[in-house]
Amino acid sequence: MLSSRTIEIIKSTVPVLERHGTSITKRFYQTMFAAHPELLNLFNHANQSQGRQQTALANVVYAAALHIDKLESILPVVKQIAHKHRSLGVTADQYPIVGKYLLGAIKDVLGDAATDDILQAWAEAYGIIANVFIQVEEGMYAQAEKQDGGWAGFRAFRVARKTAESDVVTSFYLVPADGGAVAAFEPGQYISVRLDIPGEANTHIRQYSLSDAPGRPYYRISVKREDALPGKPAGIVSSYLHAQVEEGDVLHLSAPAGEFVLDLADKRPLALISGGVGLTPMVSMLKAAAEAQPDREIAFIHAARRGDAHALRQEAEQVAAGSPRVSTHWCYSRPSASDRETGAFHKEGYVDLSWLKQVVPTTDASFYFCGPTPFMKTVYAALRSWGIAEERIRFEFFGPSGSLREA
Ligand code: HEM
């Protein structure tokens, strides 16, 4: 346990560290990767180069330090991050490395202001926080391994089928190369794919939501090809998967992870709202809910640019055709002439509160949503202004987590 003096030092220095946040985390990653280049195999370089990941880790350490005397209150946050760490294969022996370079960076950036007392207090606090993560992750590794069809680390899967779902999204059906069973998962969970791409110095790991319902003999991921945009290079991994990976090839996957999952004990009407490729966990939830809860009202709401970019449409419509309680609602921001001719969409423009009120006829529903950050901000603000309680709103960011609640 930390002394009250140490806790006092921690709490009084958090604001200073936050003020220097970007410089500290930049320095932290630079020095850590210089000394441990093998860690470059673990981190997402796209997130790094956009600076997104650079603040997430240190911010959580600062936030946790503020709650150092009641760490149980941050356990939900720890669990969500621990799922990601477990899915990536982060190990206990890597925590002291992160601690060493984070402290070193604090020292470098604060200079003389970083007294021995301050550095000692932060070293102790980091040790306690790291132990919480290590313990939670140990439990998750054990659970992933002992589950039927489960495994620890990465396992070889063969691409049994590759199908284009739209002009930018392609699905991969993945079966264990060892012929064994696949572990069960909860709709909404993701897997990590680890790739050795020819010509790349490091391996790349990416998370993809499982897009089919549980209980199939395969896992399916549906991957959006991230084309180059001004100021943003094309996605190395998604481009490789789309252009190079074919049926019969082998990919390495970690076991399903994640806390953004459908509550199948909940009987309230269900609204599944997605934007773009954020629909992948939603399709899994839709199919699972329709199979397990045939009496549940489900509104499946999706925003796409236009028909060509609208993935898995038929699949969702098939579910709706099989159940009078399931309805589908399409919102296109830039419909094509043929979308107009065929009446392919229900709303033109963007998802907004007045439309949501039309397609979800009750405030008593449970809402799940996923998509690009601006989309998520809009949906979250709309639901809150409609008076939907926080506990009935669940969402997931793709990429490093952000906060909508502060948005
Ligand atoms: C991701 C916090 C230790 C490797 C993250 C995220 C946070 C975080 C907040 C983002 C999660 C998300 O996007 O949902 C922490 C904290 C740590 C810690 C507070 C220490 C107490 C470590 C260690 C490693 C590690 C020891 C391994 C060297 C990663 C990686 C990611 C990640 C590879 C994914 C980043 C990416 O997408 O590039 N961590 N982490 N973390 N963490 Fe940690």
Short mmCIF file of C-alpha atoms and ligand atoms in Angstrom, two decimals:
data_model
loop_
_atom_site.label_atom_id
_atom_site.label_comp_id
_atom_site.label_asym_id
_atom_site.label_seq_id
_atom_site.Cartn_x
_atom_site.Cartn_y
_atom_site.Cartn_z
CA MET A 1 0.00 0.00 0.00
CA LEU A 2 1.22 3.50 -0.70
CA SER A 3 1.84 5.94 2.14
CA SER A 4 -0.45 8.94 2.39
CA ARG A 5 2.55 11.15 1.58
CA THR A 6 3.15 9.23 -1.67
CA ILE A 7 -0.53 9.47 -2.59
CA GLU A 8 -0.39 13.21 -1.95
CA ILE A 9 2.63 13.59 -4.25
CA ILE A 10 0.92 11.57 -6.98
CA LYS A 11 -2.27 13.58 -6.81
CA SER A 12 -0.49 16.92 -6.80
CA THR A 13 1.71 16.03 -9.79
CA VAL A 14 -0.94 14.53 -12.11
CA PRO A 15 -1.95 17.97 -13.48
CA VAL A 16 1.71 18.79 -14.26
CA LEU A 17 2.18 15.50 -16.11
CA GLU A 18 -1.05 15.98 -18.02
CA ARG A 19 0.11 19.42 -19.11
CA HIS A 20 3.26 17.85 -20.55
CA GLY A 21 1.30 14.79 -21.69
CA THR A 22 2.20 14.77 -25.37
CA SER A 23 5.92 15.45 -24.83
CA ILE A 24 6.15 12.74 -22.18
CA THR A 25 4.41 10.08 -24.22
CA LYS A 26 6.34 10.97 -27.36
CA ARG A 27 9.62 10.69 -25.50
CA PHE A 28 8.39 7.48 -23.84
CA TYR A 29 7.68 5.70 -27.12
CA GLN A 30 10.85 6.98 -28.80
CA THR A 31 13.14 5.75 -26.04
CA MET A 32 11.27 2.50 -25.49
CA PHE A 33 11.27 1.52 -29.17
CA ALA A 34 14.96 2.49 -29.50
CA ALA A 35 15.87 0.13 -26.64
CA HIS A 36 13.28 -2.56 -27.44
CA PRO A 37 12.69 -2.60 -31.18
CA GLU A 38 10.97 -5.98 -30.79
CA LEU A 39 8.00 -4.10 -29.29
CA LEU A 40 7.41 -2.53 -32.68
CA ASN A 41 5.91 -5.90 -33.61
CA LEU A 42 3.15 -5.30 -31.09
CA PHE A 43 2.08 -1.70 -31.58
CA ASN A 44 -0.09 -0.40 -34.40
CA HIS A 45 2.13 1.90 -36.43
CA ALA A 46 -0.80 3.72 -37.98
CA ASN A 47 -2.11 4.64 -34.53
CA GLN A 48 1.41 5.62 -33.52
CA SER A 49 2.02 7.87 -36.49
CA GLN A 50 -1.33 9.59 -36.00
CA GLY A 51 -0.41 10.15 -32.33
CA ARG A 52 -3.61 8.45 -31.24
CA GLN A 53 -2.05 5.72 -29.17
CA GLN A 54 0.59 8.03 -27.81
CA THR A 55 -1.74 9.59 -25.30
CA ALA A 56 -3.96 6.62 -24.43
CA LEU A 57 -1.50 4.66 -22.32
CA ALA A 58 -0.08 7.54 -20.29
CA ASN A 59 -3.53 9.07 -19.76
CA VAL A 60 -4.77 5.85 -18.25
CA VAL A 61 -1.73 5.65 -15.98
CA TYR A 62 -2.43 9.23 -14.78
CA ALA A 63 -6.14 8.54 -14.35
CA ALA A 64 -5.42 5.33 -12.46
CA ALA A 65 -2.89 7.15 -10.27
CA LEU A 66 -5.59 9.60 -9.23
CA HIS A 67 -7.64 6.62 -8.01
CA ILE A 68 -4.64 4.86 -6.52
CA ASP A 69 -6.30 4.61 -3.10
CA LYS A 70 -9.43 2.97 -4.57
CA LEU A 71 -8.29 1.14 -7.66
CA GLU A 72 -11.36 -1.08 -7.72
CA SER A 73 -13.27 1.92 -9.11
CA ILE A 74 -11.24 1.78 -12.34
CA LEU A 75 -11.57 -1.99 -12.80
CA PRO A 76 -14.10 -1.67 -15.65
CA VAL A 77 -11.60 0.44 -17.61
CA VAL A 78 -8.78 -1.94 -16.76
CA LYS A 79 -10.82 -4.90 -18.00
CA GLN A 80 -11.55 -3.29 -21.33
CA ILE A 81 -7.86 -2.51 -21.92
CA ALA A 82 -6.84 -5.91 -20.58
CA HIS A 83 -9.02 -7.57 -23.23
CA LYS A 84 -7.04 -5.70 -25.86
CA HIS A 85 -3.72 -6.55 -24.21
CA ARG A 86 -4.68 -10.24 -23.97
CA SER A 87 -5.76 -10.23 -27.59
CA LEU A 88 -2.39 -8.72 -28.59
CA GLY A 89 -0.35 -11.10 -26.41
CA VAL A 90 1.03 -8.51 -23.94
CA THR A 91 2.97 -10.33 -21.21
CA ALA A 92 3.75 -9.59 -17.55
CA ASP A 93 7.48 -9.15 -18.23
CA GLN A 94 6.74 -6.24 -20.56
CA TYR A 95 5.24 -4.09 -17.77
CA PRO A 96 8.57 -3.20 -16.13
CA ILE A 97 9.85 -2.13 -19.57
CA VAL A 98 6.91 0.24 -20.10
CA GLY A 99 7.34 1.49 -16.52
CA LYS A 100 11.05 2.15 -16.96
CA TYR A 101 10.62 4.23 -20.11
CA LEU A 102 7.52 6.05 -18.88
CA LEU A 103 9.38 7.14 -15.75
CA GLY A 104 12.46 7.99 -17.77
CA ALA A 105 10.33 10.18 -20.02
CA ILE A 106 8.76 11.96 -17.04
CA LYS A 107 12.26 12.66 -15.74
CA ASP A 108 13.55 13.88 -19.11
CA VAL A 109 10.62 16.19 -19.75
CA LEU A 110 10.19 17.64 -16.27
CA GLY A 111 13.94 18.06 -15.74
CA ASP A 112 14.78 19.49 -12.30
CA ALA A 113 11.10 19.65 -11.37
CA ALA A 114 11.14 15.83 -11.21
CA THR A 115 12.60 15.42 -7.74
CA ASP A 116 13.63 12.04 -6.35
CA ASP A 117 10.51 12.04 -4.18
CA ILE A 118 8.28 12.56 -7.18
CA LEU A 119 9.97 9.88 -9.27
CA GLN A 120 9.91 7.43 -6.37
CA ALA A 121 6.19 8.06 -5.82
CA TRP A 122 5.42 7.46 -9.50
CA ALA A 123 7.54 4.32 -9.62
CA GLU A 124 5.55 2.91 -6.70
CA ALA A 125 2.23 3.94 -8.20
CA TYR A 126 3.09 2.48 -11.60
CA GLY A 127 4.07 -0.80 -9.93
CA ILE A 128 0.68 -1.04 -8.24
CA ILE A 129 -1.26 -0.15 -11.38
CA ALA A 130 0.78 -2.59 -13.49
CA ASN A 131 0.07 -5.38 -11.01
CA VAL A 132 -3.66 -4.83 -11.35
CA PHE A 133 -3.36 -5.17 -15.14
CA ILE A 134 -1.09 -8.21 -14.88
CA GLN A 135 -3.50 -10.02 -12.57
CA VAL A 136 -6.57 -9.28 -14.67
CA GLU A 137 -4.74 -10.36 -17.83
CA GLU A 138 -3.43 -13.57 -16.25
CA GLY A 139 -7.04 -14.54 -15.53
CA MET A 140 -8.01 -13.77 -19.12
CA TYR A 141 -5.16 -15.84 -20.60
CA ALA A 142 -6.12 -18.80 -18.41
CA GLN A 143 -9.76 -18.49 -19.40
CA ALA A 144 -9.01 -18.23 -23.13
CA GLU A 145 -6.91 -21.39 -22.95
CA LYS A 146 -9.23 -23.56 -20.90
CA GLN A 147 -12.37 -22.84 -22.92
CA ASP A 148 -13.52 -25.60 -25.33
CA GLY A 149 -11.77 -24.92 -28.62
CA GLY A 150 -9.81 -22.14 -26.92
CA TRP A 151 -6.11 -21.36 -27.11
CA ALA A 152 -3.45 -19.01 -25.78
CA GLY A 153 -1.38 -16.80 -28.07
CA PHE A 154 -1.85 -16.99 -31.84
CA ARG A 155 -3.25 -19.99 -33.74
CA ALA A 156 -3.12 -20.76 -37.46
CA PHE A 157 -6.41 -20.42 -39.37
CA ARG A 158 -6.99 -21.19 -43.04
CA VAL A 159 -9.01 -18.85 -45.23
CA ALA A 160 -11.86 -21.16 -46.26
CA ARG A 161 -13.72 -18.48 -48.21
CA LYS A 162 -13.13 -14.89 -49.31
CA THR A 163 -16.18 -12.87 -50.41
CA ALA A 164 -16.57 -9.26 -51.48
CA GLU A 165 -19.42 -7.68 -49.48
CA SER A 166 -19.28 -4.22 -51.06
CA ASP A 167 -16.78 -2.23 -53.09
CA VAL A 168 -14.68 -1.68 -49.93
CA VAL A 169 -15.51 -4.55 -47.56
CA THR A 170 -14.43 -8.17 -47.99
CA SER A 171 -15.24 -11.08 -45.70
CA PHE A 172 -12.82 -13.85 -44.77
CA TYR A 173 -14.17 -17.15 -43.41
CA LEU A 174 -11.49 -18.63 -41.18
CA VAL A 175 -11.24 -22.24 -39.99
CA PRO A 176 -8.57 -23.70 -37.66
CA ALA A 177 -5.69 -25.10 -39.71
CA ASP A 178 -5.30 -27.87 -37.11
CA GLY A 179 -8.84 -29.09 -37.87
CA GLY A 180 -9.89 -28.46 -34.25
CA ALA A 181 -12.92 -26.64 -32.91
CA VAL A 182 -13.28 -22.88 -32.62
CA ALA A 183 -13.91 -21.34 -29.21
CA ALA A 184 -17.35 -19.86 -28.54
CA PHE A 185 -17.57 -16.07 -28.49
CA GLU A 186 -20.09 -13.41 -27.60
CA PRO A 187 -21.62 -11.33 -30.40
CA GLY A 188 -19.68 -8.06 -30.53
CA GLN A 189 -16.28 -9.56 -29.70
CA TYR A 190 -13.18 -9.21 -31.89
CA ILE A 191 -10.08 -11.22 -32.72
CA SER A 192 -6.55 -10.05 -33.50
CA VAL A 193 -4.92 -11.03 -36.77
CA ARG A 194 -1.11 -11.13 -36.85
CA LEU A 195 0.53 -10.79 -40.23
CA ASP A 196 4.03 -11.04 -41.63
CA ILE A 197 3.78 -8.93 -44.74
CA PRO A 198 6.60 -9.32 -47.27
CA GLY A 199 8.80 -6.22 -47.34
CA GLU A 200 7.65 -5.02 -43.91
CA ALA A 201 10.27 -4.82 -41.14
CA ASN A 202 7.80 -5.73 -38.40
CA THR A 203 4.80 -7.94 -37.96
CA HIS A 204 1.45 -6.17 -37.86
CA ILE A 205 -1.45 -6.94 -35.55
CA ARG A 206 -4.97 -5.67 -36.10
CA GLN A 207 -8.29 -6.23 -34.37
CA TYR A 208 -11.40 -7.13 -36.36
CA SER A 209 -14.89 -7.73 -34.99
CA LEU A 210 -16.39 -11.14 -35.70
CA SER A 211 -19.16 -10.42 -38.16
CA ASP A 212 -21.15 -13.66 -38.11
CA ALA A 213 -23.17 -15.11 -35.23
CA PRO A 214 -21.49 -17.48 -32.76
CA GLY A 215 -21.99 -21.22 -33.13
CA ARG A 216 -20.59 -21.58 -36.65
CA PRO A 217 -17.60 -23.85 -37.38
CA TYR A 218 -15.64 -20.79 -38.59
CA TYR A 219 -14.91 -17.21 -37.60
CA ARG A 220 -15.77 -14.51 -40.09
CA ILE A 221 -14.18 -11.08 -40.26
CA SER A 222 -15.31 -8.40 -42.72
CA VAL A 223 -12.49 -6.00 -43.46
CA LYS A 224 -12.72 -2.52 -44.94
CA ARG A 225 -9.94 -1.62 -47.37
CA GLU A 226 -8.45 1.63 -46.06
CA ASP A 227 -7.50 3.45 -49.23
CA ALA A 228 -5.06 6.38 -49.17
CA LEU A 229 -6.55 9.78 -48.38
CA PRO A 230 -4.85 13.17 -48.39
CA GLY A 231 -2.49 13.08 -45.39
CA LYS A 232 -3.27 9.44 -44.60
CA PRO A 233 -1.52 6.52 -46.29
CA ALA A 234 -3.42 3.40 -47.35
CA GLY A 235 -3.86 0.80 -44.60
CA ILE A 236 -0.99 -1.68 -44.90
CA VAL A 237 -2.90 -4.56 -43.34
CA SER A 238 -6.29 -4.03 -44.96
CA SER A 239 -4.70 -3.53 -48.40
CA TYR A 240 -2.69 -6.71 -47.96
CA LEU A 241 -5.71 -8.73 -46.84
CA HIS A 242 -7.79 -7.50 -49.76
CA ALA A 243 -5.18 -7.80 -52.48
CA GLN A 244 -2.88 -10.63 -51.41
CA VAL A 245 -4.61 -13.04 -49.06
CA GLU A 246 -6.53 -15.73 -50.91
CA GLU A 247 -8.57 -18.80 -50.10
CA GLY A 248 -6.26 -21.51 -48.74
CA ASP A 249 -3.82 -19.02 -47.17
CA VAL A 250 -3.08 -19.13 -43.46
CA LEU A 251 -3.61 -16.26 -40.98
CA HIS A 252 -2.71 -16.22 -37.29
CA LEU A 253 -5.46 -15.31 -34.85
CA SER A 254 -5.73 -14.77 -31.12
CA ALA A 255 -8.85 -15.93 -29.30
CA PRO A 256 -11.99 -13.73 -29.22
CA ALA A 257 -11.88 -10.80 -26.82
CA GLY A 258 -13.76 -7.67 -25.88
CA GLU A 259 -16.43 -6.32 -23.59
CA PHE A 260 -18.73 -4.73 -26.14
CA VAL A 261 -21.11 -7.67 -26.21
CA LEU A 262 -24.81 -8.18 -26.62
CA ASP A 263 -26.72 -8.87 -23.41
CA LEU A 264 -28.92 -11.82 -24.35
CA ALA A 265 -30.63 -11.78 -20.95
CA ASP A 266 -32.07 -8.34 -21.77
CA LYS A 267 -35.58 -8.57 -23.23
CA ARG A 268 -36.13 -4.92 -24.06
CA PRO A 269 -36.48 -3.92 -27.70
CA LEU A 270 -33.07 -3.73 -29.31
CA ALA A 271 -31.69 -0.98 -31.55
CA LEU A 272 -28.47 -1.80 -33.39
CA ILE A 273 -27.06 1.32 -35.03
CA SER A 274 -23.96 1.35 -37.21
CA GLY A 275 -22.04 3.60 -39.55
CA GLY A 276 -19.75 2.24 -42.30
CA VAL A 277 -17.73 -0.82 -41.37
CA GLY A 278 -18.93 -0.37 -37.78
CA LEU A 279 -21.72 -2.70 -38.87
CA THR A 280 -19.58 -5.83 -38.43
CA PRO A 281 -20.23 -6.44 -34.70
CA MET A 282 -23.85 -5.36 -35.26
CA VAL A 283 -24.50 -8.07 -37.85
CA SER A 284 -23.18 -10.63 -35.39
CA MET A 285 -25.49 -9.21 -32.69
CA LEU A 286 -28.45 -9.11 -35.08
CA LYS A 287 -28.10 -12.75 -36.09
CA ALA A 288 -27.43 -13.94 -32.55
CA ALA A 289 -30.39 -12.03 -31.10
CA ALA A 290 -32.77 -13.15 -33.86
CA GLU A 291 -31.71 -16.78 -33.29
CA ALA A 292 -31.76 -16.74 -29.48
CA GLN A 293 -34.57 -14.25 -28.81
CA PRO A 294 -37.21 -14.69 -31.53
CA ASP A 295 -39.71 -12.58 -29.56
CA ARG A 296 -37.46 -9.56 -29.24
CA GLU A 297 -38.17 -6.44 -31.31
CA ILE A 298 -35.01 -5.51 -33.21
CA ALA A 299 -34.37 -2.42 -35.33
CA PHE A 300 -31.20 -2.74 -37.42
CA ILE A 301 -30.15 0.75 -38.50
CA HIS A 302 -27.22 1.35 -40.81
CA ALA A 303 -25.66 4.44 -42.34
CA ALA A 304 -23.58 4.00 -45.49
CA ARG A 305 -22.33 6.38 -48.15
CA ARG A 306 -24.30 4.67 -50.90
CA GLY A 307 -25.46 1.26 -52.06
CA ASP A 308 -22.08 0.21 -53.50
CA ALA A 309 -20.46 0.75 -50.11
CA HIS A 310 -23.22 -0.99 -48.15
CA ALA A 311 -21.88 -4.34 -46.92
CA LEU A 312 -23.89 -7.34 -45.70
CA ARG A 313 -27.18 -5.74 -46.67
CA GLN A 314 -28.74 -8.92 -48.01
CA GLU A 315 -27.70 -10.83 -44.96
CA ALA A 316 -29.48 -8.37 -42.63
CA GLU A 317 -32.53 -8.32 -44.89
CA GLN A 318 -32.66 -12.10 -44.85
CA VAL A 319 -32.81 -12.05 -41.06
CA ALA A 320 -35.63 -9.48 -41.23
CA ALA A 321 -37.48 -11.57 -43.83
CA GLY A 322 -37.40 -14.52 -41.43
CA SER A 323 -38.88 -12.61 -38.49
CA PRO A 324 -41.75 -10.12 -38.24
CA ARG A 325 -40.02 -8.58 -35.23
CA VAL A 326 -36.84 -7.57 -37.06
CA SER A 327 -36.78 -4.43 -39.21
CA THR A 328 -33.97 -2.88 -41.26
CA HIS A 329 -33.46 0.85 -41.91
CA TRP A 330 -30.92 2.26 -44.35
CA CYS A 331 -29.60 5.82 -44.39
CA TYR A 332 -27.36 6.88 -47.31
CA SER A 333 -25.39 10.12 -47.25
CA ARG A 334 -24.60 10.18 -50.98
CA PRO A 335 -26.93 7.77 -52.78
CA SER A 336 -26.21 6.97 -56.41
CA ALA A 337 -28.71 7.41 -59.24
CA SER A 338 -29.34 3.69 -59.17
CA ASP A 339 -29.94 3.77 -55.39
CA ARG A 340 -32.61 6.38 -56.08
CA GLU A 341 -34.17 4.41 -58.92
CA THR A 342 -34.40 1.23 -56.90
CA GLY A 343 -35.48 2.96 -53.69
CA ALA A 344 -32.52 1.33 -51.97
CA PHE A 345 -32.57 3.55 -48.88
CA HIS A 346 -35.07 4.95 -46.38
CA LYS A 347 -33.39 8.20 -45.49
CA GLU A 348 -30.98 10.45 -47.32
CA GLY A 349 -28.39 12.34 -45.29
CA TYR A 350 -27.25 11.43 -41.80
CA VAL A 351 -28.74 9.60 -38.85
CA ASP A 352 -30.48 12.12 -36.59
CA LEU A 353 -32.82 12.09 -33.64
CA SER A 354 -36.05 12.64 -35.53
CA TRP A 355 -35.33 9.65 -37.77
CA LEU A 356 -34.25 7.49 -34.84
CA LYS A 357 -37.57 8.31 -33.14
CA GLN A 358 -39.42 7.09 -36.21
CA VAL A 359 -37.58 3.80 -36.59
CA VAL A 360 -37.20 2.94 -32.89
CA PRO A 361 -40.71 3.44 -31.60
CA THR A 362 -39.86 3.28 -27.89
CA THR A 363 -37.44 4.93 -25.48
CA ASP A 364 -37.50 1.67 -23.54
CA ALA A 365 -35.08 0.02 -25.98
CA SER A 366 -31.43 -0.95 -25.43
CA PHE A 367 -29.14 0.83 -27.87
CA TYR A 368 -25.84 -0.47 -29.26
CA PHE A 369 -23.79 1.48 -31.76
CA CYS A 370 -20.47 1.45 -33.56
CA GLY A 371 -18.95 3.47 -36.37
CA PRO A 372 -16.62 6.37 -37.16
CA THR A 373 -16.11 8.82 -34.28
CA PRO A 374 -18.20 11.73 -35.70
CA PHE A 375 -21.07 9.29 -36.33
CA MET A 376 -20.79 7.96 -32.79
CA LYS A 377 -20.80 11.47 -31.34
CA THR A 378 -23.97 12.29 -33.24
CA VAL A 379 -25.75 9.11 -32.20
CA TYR A 380 -24.69 9.41 -28.58
CA ALA A 381 -25.80 13.05 -28.35
CA ALA A 382 -29.12 12.19 -30.05
CA LEU A 383 -29.84 9.34 -27.63
CA ARG A 384 -28.95 11.41 -24.59
CA SER A 385 -31.09 14.31 -25.71
CA TRP A 386 -33.94 11.83 -26.24
CA GLY A 387 -33.54 10.93 -22.57
CA ILE A 388 -32.16 7.40 -23.00
CA ALA A 389 -30.47 6.29 -19.79
CA GLU A 390 -26.68 5.81 -19.86
CA GLU A 391 -26.98 2.17 -18.82
CA ARG A 392 -29.00 1.34 -21.93
CA ILE A 393 -26.45 2.87 -24.30
CA ARG A 394 -23.46 0.74 -25.31
CA PHE A 395 -20.88 1.54 -27.92
CA GLU A 396 -17.46 0.62 -29.22
CA PHE A 397 -14.76 2.64 -30.91
CA PHE A 398 -12.70 1.13 -33.66
CA GLY A 399 -9.06 1.91 -32.96
CA PRO A 400 -7.89 3.50 -29.73
CA SER A 401 -10.79 4.15 -27.40
CA GLY A 402 -11.99 7.67 -26.99
CA SER A 403 -14.67 9.12 -24.81
CA LEU A 404 -18.08 10.14 -26.05
CA ARG A 405 -19.26 11.08 -22.61
CA GLU A 406 -16.86 14.00 -22.48
CA ALA A 407 -17.54 14.91 -26.10
C1 HEM B 1 -3.29 -0.46 -25.87
C2 HEM B 1 -2.95 1.30 -21.39
C3 HEM B 1 0.87 -1.51 -20.54
C4 HEM B 1 0.96 -2.68 -25.22
C5 HEM B 1 -3.53 0.25 -24.72
C6 HEM B 1 -4.58 1.19 -24.55
C7 HEM B 1 -4.48 1.70 -23.32
C8 HEM B 1 -3.35 1.06 -22.68
C9 HEM B 1 -5.38 2.74 -22.69
C10 HEM B 1 -5.64 1.54 -25.63
C11 HEM B 1 -6.76 0.54 -25.49
C12 HEM B 1 -7.80 0.63 -26.57
O1 HEM B 1 -7.53 1.16 -27.63
O2 HEM B 1 -8.90 0.12 -26.33
C13 HEM B 1 -1.89 0.67 -20.77
C14 HEM B 1 -1.51 0.88 -19.39
C15 HEM B 1 -0.42 0.10 -19.14
C16 HEM B 1 -0.14 -0.61 -20.38
C17 HEM B 1 -2.22 1.81 -18.43
C18 HEM B 1 0.39 -0.05 -17.89
C19 HEM B 1 -0.11 -0.02 -16.69
C20 HEM B 1 1.22 -2.08 -21.74
C21 HEM B 1 2.35 -2.96 -21.93
C22 HEM B 1 2.39 -3.26 -23.25
C23 HEM B 1 1.27 -2.60 -23.89
C24 HEM B 1 3.29 -3.45 -20.84
C25 HEM B 1 3.39 -4.13 -23.97
C26 HEM B 1 4.60 -3.69 -24.23
C27 HEM B 1 -0.19 -2.16 -25.79
C28 HEM B 1 -0.49 -2.28 -27.19
C29 HEM B 1 -1.72 -1.65 -27.38
C30 HEM B 1 -2.13 -1.15 -26.09
C31 HEM B 1 0.38 -2.96 -28.25
C32 HEM B 1 -2.48 -1.49 -28.70
C33 HEM B 1 -1.95 -0.24 -29.25
C34 HEM B 1 -2.10 -0.08 -30.70
O3 HEM B 1 -3.20 -0.26 -31.23
O4 HEM B 1 -1.07 0.26 -31.24
N1 HEM B 1 -2.80 0.17 -23.56
N2 HEM B 1 -1.04 -0.24 -21.33
N3 HEM B 1 0.59 -1.90 -22.93
N4 HEM B 1 -1.19 -1.49 -25.15
FE1 HEM B 1 -1.16 -0.94 -23.24
#
